[in-house]
PDB file of N, CA and C in Angstrom:
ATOM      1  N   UNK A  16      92.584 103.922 123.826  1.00 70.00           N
ATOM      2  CA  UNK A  16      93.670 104.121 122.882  1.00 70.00           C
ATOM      3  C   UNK A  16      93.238 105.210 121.896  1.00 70.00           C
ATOM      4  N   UNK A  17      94.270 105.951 121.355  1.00 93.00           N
ATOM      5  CA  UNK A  17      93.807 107.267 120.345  1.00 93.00           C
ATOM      6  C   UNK A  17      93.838 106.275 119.303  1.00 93.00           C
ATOM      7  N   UNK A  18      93.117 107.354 118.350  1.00 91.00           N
ATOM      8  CA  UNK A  18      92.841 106.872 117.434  1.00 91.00           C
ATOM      9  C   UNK A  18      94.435 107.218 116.567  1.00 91.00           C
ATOM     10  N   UNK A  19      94.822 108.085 116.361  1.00 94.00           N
ATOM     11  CA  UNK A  19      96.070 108.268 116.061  1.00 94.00           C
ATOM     12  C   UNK A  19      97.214 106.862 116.594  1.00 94.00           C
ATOM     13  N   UNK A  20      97.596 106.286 117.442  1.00 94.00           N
ATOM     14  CA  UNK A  20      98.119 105.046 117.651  1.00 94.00           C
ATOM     15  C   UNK A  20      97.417 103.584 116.884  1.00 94.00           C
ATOM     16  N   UNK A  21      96.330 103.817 117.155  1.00 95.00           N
ATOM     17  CA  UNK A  21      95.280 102.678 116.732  1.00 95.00           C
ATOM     18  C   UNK A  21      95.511 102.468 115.087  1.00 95.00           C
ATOM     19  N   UNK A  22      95.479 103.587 114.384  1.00 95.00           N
ATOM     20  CA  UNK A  22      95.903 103.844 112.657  1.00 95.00           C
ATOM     21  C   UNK A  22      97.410 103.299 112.864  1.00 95.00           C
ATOM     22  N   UNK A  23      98.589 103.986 113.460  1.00 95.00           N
ATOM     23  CA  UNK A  23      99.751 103.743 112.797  1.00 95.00           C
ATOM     24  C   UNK A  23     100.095 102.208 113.187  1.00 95.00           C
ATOM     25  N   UNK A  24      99.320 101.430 114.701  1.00 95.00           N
ATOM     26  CA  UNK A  24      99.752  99.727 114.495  1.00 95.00           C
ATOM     27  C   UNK A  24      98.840  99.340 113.423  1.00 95.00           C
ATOM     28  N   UNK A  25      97.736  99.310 113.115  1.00 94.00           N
ATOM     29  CA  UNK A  25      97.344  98.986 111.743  1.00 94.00           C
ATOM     30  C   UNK A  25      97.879  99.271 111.021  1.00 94.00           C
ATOM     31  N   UNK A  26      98.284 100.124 110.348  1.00 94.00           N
ATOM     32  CA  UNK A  26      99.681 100.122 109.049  1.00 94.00           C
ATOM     33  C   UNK A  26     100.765  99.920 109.180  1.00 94.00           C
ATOM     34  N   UNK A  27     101.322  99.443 110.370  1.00 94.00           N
ATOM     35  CA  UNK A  27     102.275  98.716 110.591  1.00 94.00           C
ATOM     36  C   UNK A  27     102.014  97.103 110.618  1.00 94.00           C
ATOM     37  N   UNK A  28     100.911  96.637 110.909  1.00 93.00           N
ATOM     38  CA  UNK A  28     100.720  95.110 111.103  1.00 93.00           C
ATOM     39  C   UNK A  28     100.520  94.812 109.227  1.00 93.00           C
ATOM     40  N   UNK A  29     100.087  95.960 108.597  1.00 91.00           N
ATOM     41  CA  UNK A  29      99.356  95.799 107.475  1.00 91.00           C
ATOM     42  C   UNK A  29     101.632  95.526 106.556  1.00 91.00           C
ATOM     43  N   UNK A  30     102.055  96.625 106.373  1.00 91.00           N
ATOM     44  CA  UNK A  30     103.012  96.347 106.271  1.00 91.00           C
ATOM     45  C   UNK A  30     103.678  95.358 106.117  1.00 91.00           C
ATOM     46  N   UNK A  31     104.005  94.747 107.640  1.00 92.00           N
ATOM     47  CA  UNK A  31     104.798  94.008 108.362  1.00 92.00           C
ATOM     48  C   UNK A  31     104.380  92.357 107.494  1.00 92.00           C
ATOM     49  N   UNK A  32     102.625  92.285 107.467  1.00 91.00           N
ATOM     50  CA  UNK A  32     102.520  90.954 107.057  1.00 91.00           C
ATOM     51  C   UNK A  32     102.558  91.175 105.313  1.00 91.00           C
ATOM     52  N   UNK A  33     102.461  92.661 104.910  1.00 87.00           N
ATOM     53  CA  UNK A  33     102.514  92.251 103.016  1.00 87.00           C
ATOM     54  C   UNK A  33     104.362  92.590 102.708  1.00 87.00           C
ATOM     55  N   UNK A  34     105.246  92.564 103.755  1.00 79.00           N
ATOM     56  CA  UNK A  34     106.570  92.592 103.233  1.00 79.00           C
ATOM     57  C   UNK A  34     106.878  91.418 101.651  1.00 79.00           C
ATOM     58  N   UNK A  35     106.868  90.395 101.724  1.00 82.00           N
ATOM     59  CA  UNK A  35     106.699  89.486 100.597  1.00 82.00           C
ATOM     60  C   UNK A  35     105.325  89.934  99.399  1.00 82.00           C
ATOM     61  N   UNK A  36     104.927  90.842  99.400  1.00 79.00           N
ATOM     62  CA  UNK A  36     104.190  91.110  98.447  1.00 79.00           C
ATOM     63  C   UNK A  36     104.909  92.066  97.659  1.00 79.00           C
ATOM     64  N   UNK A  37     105.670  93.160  98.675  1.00 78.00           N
ATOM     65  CA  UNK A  37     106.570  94.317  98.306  1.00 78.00           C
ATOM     66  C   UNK A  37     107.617  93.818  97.221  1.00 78.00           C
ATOM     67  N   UNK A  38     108.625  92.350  97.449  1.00 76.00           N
ATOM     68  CA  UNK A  38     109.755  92.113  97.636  1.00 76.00           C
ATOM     69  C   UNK A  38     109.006  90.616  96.034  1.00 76.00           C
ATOM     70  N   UNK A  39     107.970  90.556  95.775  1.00 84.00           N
ATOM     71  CA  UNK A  39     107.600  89.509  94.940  1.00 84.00           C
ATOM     72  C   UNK A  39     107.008  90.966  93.579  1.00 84.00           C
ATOM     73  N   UNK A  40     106.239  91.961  94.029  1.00 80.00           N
ATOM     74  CA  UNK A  40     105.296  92.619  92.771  1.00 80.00           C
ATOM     75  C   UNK A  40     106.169  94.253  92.742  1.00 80.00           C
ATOM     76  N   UNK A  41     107.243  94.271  93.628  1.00 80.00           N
ATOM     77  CA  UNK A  41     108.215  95.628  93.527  1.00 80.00           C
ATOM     78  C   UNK A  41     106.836  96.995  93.842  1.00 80.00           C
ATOM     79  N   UNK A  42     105.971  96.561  94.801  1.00 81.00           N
ATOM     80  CA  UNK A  42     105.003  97.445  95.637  1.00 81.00           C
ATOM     81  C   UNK A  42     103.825  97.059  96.150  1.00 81.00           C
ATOM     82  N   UNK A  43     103.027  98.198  96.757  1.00 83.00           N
ATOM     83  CA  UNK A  43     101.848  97.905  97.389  1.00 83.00           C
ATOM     84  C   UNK A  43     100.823  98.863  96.825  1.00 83.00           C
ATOM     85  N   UNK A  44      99.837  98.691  96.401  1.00 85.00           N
ATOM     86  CA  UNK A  44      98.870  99.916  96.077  1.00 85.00           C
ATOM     87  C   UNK A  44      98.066 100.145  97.244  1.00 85.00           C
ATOM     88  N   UNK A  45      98.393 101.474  97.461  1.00 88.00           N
ATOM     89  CA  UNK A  45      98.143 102.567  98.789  1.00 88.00           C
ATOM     90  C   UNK A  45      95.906 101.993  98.764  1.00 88.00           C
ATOM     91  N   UNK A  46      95.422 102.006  97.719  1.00 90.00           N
ATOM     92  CA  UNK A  46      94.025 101.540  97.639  1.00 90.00           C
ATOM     93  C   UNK A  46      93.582 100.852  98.623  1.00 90.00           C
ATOM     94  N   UNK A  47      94.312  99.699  98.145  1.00 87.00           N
ATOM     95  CA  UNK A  47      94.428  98.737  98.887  1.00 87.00           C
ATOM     96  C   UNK A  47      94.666  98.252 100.386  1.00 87.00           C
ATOM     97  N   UNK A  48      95.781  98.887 100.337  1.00 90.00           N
ATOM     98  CA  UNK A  48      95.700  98.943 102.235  1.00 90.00           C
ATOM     99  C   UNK A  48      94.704 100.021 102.493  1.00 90.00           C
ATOM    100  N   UNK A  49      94.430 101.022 102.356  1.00 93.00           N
ATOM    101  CA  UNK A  49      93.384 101.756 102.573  1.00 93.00           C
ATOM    102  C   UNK A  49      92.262 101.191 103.374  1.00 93.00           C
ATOM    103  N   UNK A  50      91.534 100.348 102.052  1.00 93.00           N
ATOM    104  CA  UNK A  50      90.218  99.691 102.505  1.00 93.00           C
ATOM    105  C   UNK A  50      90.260  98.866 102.918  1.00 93.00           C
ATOM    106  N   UNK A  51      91.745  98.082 103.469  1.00 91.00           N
ATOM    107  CA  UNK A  51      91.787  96.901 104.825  1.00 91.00           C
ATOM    108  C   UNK A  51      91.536  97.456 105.446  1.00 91.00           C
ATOM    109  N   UNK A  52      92.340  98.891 105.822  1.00 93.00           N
ATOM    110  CA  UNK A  52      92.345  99.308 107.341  1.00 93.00           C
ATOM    111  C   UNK A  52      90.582 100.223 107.725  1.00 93.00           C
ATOM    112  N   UNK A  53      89.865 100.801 106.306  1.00 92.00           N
ATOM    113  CA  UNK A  53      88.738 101.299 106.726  1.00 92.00           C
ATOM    114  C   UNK A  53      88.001 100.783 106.927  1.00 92.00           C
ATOM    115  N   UNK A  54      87.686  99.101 107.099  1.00 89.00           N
ATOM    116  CA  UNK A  54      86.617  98.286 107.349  1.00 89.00           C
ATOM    117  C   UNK A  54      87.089  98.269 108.538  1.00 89.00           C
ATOM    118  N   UNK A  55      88.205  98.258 109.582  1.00 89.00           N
ATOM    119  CA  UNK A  55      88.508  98.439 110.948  1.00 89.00           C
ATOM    120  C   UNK A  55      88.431  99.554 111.801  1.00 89.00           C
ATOM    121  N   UNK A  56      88.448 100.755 111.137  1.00 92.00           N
ATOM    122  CA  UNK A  56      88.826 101.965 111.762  1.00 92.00           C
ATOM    123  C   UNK A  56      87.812 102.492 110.751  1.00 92.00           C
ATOM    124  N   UNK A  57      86.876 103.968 111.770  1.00 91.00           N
ATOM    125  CA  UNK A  57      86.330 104.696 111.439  1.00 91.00           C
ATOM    126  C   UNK A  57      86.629 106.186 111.203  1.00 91.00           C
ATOM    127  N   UNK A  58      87.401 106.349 110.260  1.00 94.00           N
ATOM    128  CA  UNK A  58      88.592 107.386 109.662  1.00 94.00           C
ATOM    129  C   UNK A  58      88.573 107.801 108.209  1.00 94.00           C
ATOM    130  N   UNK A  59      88.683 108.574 107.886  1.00 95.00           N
ATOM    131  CA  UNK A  59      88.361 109.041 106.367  1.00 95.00           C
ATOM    132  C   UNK A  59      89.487 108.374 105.737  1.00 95.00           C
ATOM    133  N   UNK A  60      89.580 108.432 104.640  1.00 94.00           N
ATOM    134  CA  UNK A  60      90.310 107.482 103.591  1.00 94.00           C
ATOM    135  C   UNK A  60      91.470 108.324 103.313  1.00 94.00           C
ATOM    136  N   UNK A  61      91.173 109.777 103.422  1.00 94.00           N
ATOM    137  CA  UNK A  61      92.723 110.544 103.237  1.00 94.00           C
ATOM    138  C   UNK A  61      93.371 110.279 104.371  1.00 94.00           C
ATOM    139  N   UNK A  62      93.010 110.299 105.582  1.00 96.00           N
ATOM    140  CA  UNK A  62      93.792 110.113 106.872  1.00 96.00           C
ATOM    141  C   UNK A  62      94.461 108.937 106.855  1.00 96.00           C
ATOM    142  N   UNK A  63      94.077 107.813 106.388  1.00 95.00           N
ATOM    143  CA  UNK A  63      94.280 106.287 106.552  1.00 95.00           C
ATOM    144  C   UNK A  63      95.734 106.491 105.564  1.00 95.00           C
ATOM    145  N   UNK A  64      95.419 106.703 103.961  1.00 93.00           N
ATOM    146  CA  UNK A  64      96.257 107.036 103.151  1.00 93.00           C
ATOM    147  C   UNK A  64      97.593 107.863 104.018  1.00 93.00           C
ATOM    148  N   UNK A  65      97.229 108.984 103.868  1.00 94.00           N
ATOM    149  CA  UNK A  65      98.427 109.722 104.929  1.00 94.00           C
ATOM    150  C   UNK A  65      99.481 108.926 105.800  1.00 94.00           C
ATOM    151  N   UNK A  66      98.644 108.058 106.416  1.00 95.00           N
ATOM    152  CA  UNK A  66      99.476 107.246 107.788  1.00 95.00           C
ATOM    153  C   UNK A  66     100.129 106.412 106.627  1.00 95.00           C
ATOM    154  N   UNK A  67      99.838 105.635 105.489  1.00 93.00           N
ATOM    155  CA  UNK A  67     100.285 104.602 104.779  1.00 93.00           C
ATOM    156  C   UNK A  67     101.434 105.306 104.314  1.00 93.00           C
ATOM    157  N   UNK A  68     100.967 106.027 103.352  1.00 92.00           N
ATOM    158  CA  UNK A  68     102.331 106.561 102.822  1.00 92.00           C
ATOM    159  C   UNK A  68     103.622 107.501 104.040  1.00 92.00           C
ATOM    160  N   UNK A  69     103.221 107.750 104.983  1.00 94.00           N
ATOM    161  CA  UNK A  69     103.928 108.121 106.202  1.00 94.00           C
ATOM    162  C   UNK A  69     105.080 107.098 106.495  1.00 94.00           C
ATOM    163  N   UNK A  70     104.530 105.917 106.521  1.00 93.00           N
ATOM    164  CA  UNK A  70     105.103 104.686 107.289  1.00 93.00           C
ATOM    165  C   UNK A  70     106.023 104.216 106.190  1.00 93.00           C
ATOM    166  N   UNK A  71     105.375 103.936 104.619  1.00 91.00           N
ATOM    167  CA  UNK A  71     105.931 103.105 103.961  1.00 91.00           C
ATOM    168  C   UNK A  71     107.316 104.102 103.125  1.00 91.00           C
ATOM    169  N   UNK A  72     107.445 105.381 103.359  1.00 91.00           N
ATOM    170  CA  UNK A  72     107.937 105.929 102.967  1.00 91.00           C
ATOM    171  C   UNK A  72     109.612 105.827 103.880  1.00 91.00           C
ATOM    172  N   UNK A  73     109.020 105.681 105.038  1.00 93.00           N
ATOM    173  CA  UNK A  73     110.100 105.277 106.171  1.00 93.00           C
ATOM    174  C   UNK A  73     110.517 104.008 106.102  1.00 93.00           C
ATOM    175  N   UNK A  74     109.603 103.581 105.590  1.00 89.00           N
ATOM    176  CA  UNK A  74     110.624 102.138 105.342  1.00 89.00           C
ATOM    177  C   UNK A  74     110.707 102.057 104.001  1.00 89.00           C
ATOM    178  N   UNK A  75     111.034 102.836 103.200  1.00 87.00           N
ATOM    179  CA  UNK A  75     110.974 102.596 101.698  1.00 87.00           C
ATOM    180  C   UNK A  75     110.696 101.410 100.600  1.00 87.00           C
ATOM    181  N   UNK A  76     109.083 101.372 101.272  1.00 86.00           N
ATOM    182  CA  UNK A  76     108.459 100.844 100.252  1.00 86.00           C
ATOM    183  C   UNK A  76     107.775 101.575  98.950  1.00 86.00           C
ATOM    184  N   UNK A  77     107.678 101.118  97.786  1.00 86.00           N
ATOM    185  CA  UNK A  77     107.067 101.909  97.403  1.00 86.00           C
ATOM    186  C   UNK A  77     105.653 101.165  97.089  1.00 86.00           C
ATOM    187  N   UNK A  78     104.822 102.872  97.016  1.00 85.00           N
ATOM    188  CA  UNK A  78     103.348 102.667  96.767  1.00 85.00           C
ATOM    189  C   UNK A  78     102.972 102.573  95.538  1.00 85.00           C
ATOM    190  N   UNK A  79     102.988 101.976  94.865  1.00 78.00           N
ATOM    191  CA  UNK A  79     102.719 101.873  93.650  1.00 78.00           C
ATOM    192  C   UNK A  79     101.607 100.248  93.136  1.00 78.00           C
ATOM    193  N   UNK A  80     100.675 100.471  92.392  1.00 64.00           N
ATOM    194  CA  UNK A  80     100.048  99.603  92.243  1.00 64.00           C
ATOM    195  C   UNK A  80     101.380  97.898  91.303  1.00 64.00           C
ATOM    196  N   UNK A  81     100.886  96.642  91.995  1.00 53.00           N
ATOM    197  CA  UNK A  81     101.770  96.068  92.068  1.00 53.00           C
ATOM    198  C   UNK A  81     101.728  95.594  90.657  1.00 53.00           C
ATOM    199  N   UNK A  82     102.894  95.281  89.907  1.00 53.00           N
ATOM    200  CA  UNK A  82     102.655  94.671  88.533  1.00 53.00           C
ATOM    201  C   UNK A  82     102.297  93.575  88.553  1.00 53.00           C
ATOM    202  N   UNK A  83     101.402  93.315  87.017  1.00 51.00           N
ATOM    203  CA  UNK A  83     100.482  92.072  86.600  1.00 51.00           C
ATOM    204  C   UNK A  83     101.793  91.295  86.218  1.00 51.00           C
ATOM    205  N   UNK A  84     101.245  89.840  87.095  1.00 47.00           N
ATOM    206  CA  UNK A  84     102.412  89.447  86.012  1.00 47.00           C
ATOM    207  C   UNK A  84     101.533  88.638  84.559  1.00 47.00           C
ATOM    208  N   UNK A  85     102.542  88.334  83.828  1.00 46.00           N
ATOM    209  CA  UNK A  85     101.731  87.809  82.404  1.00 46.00           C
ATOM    210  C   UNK A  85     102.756  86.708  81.655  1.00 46.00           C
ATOM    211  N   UNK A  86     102.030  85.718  81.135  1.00 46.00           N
ATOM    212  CA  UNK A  86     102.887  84.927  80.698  1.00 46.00           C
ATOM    213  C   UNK A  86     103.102  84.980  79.423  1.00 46.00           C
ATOM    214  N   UNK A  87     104.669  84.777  78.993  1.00 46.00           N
ATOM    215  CA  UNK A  87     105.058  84.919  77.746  1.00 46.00           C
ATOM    216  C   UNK A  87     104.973  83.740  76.740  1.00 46.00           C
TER     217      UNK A  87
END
């Protein structure tokens, strides 16, 4: 398998299972999936990034680090 396929189902599985993280903190910080997927794949961190924001942009998520929540 290329490595190019191998990256985009990892940021798709990565995605697919933090949908309720998107839809609870109004995003995902790109960091973050990052260094899930670089402990799996041996790929520089801009490439990994690239594919993330590639994907999540198509499905309009946004990347943004997720808000704290805090109690009032």
């Amino acid at each position: 398998m290329s490595w190019e396929i191998e990256l985009r189902e990892a940021v798709n599985r990565l995605l697919d299972t933090l949908g309720p993280v998107v839809e609870t903190y109004g995003g995902i910080d790109p960091d973050v999936l990052v260094n899930l997927i670089s402990d799996d794949l041996d790929l520089s961190r801009e490439t990994i990034e690239a594919a993330i924001r590639t994907e999540a942009e198509s499905r309009g998520i946004p990347l943004t680090p997720p808000h704290s929540q805090t109690m009032h």
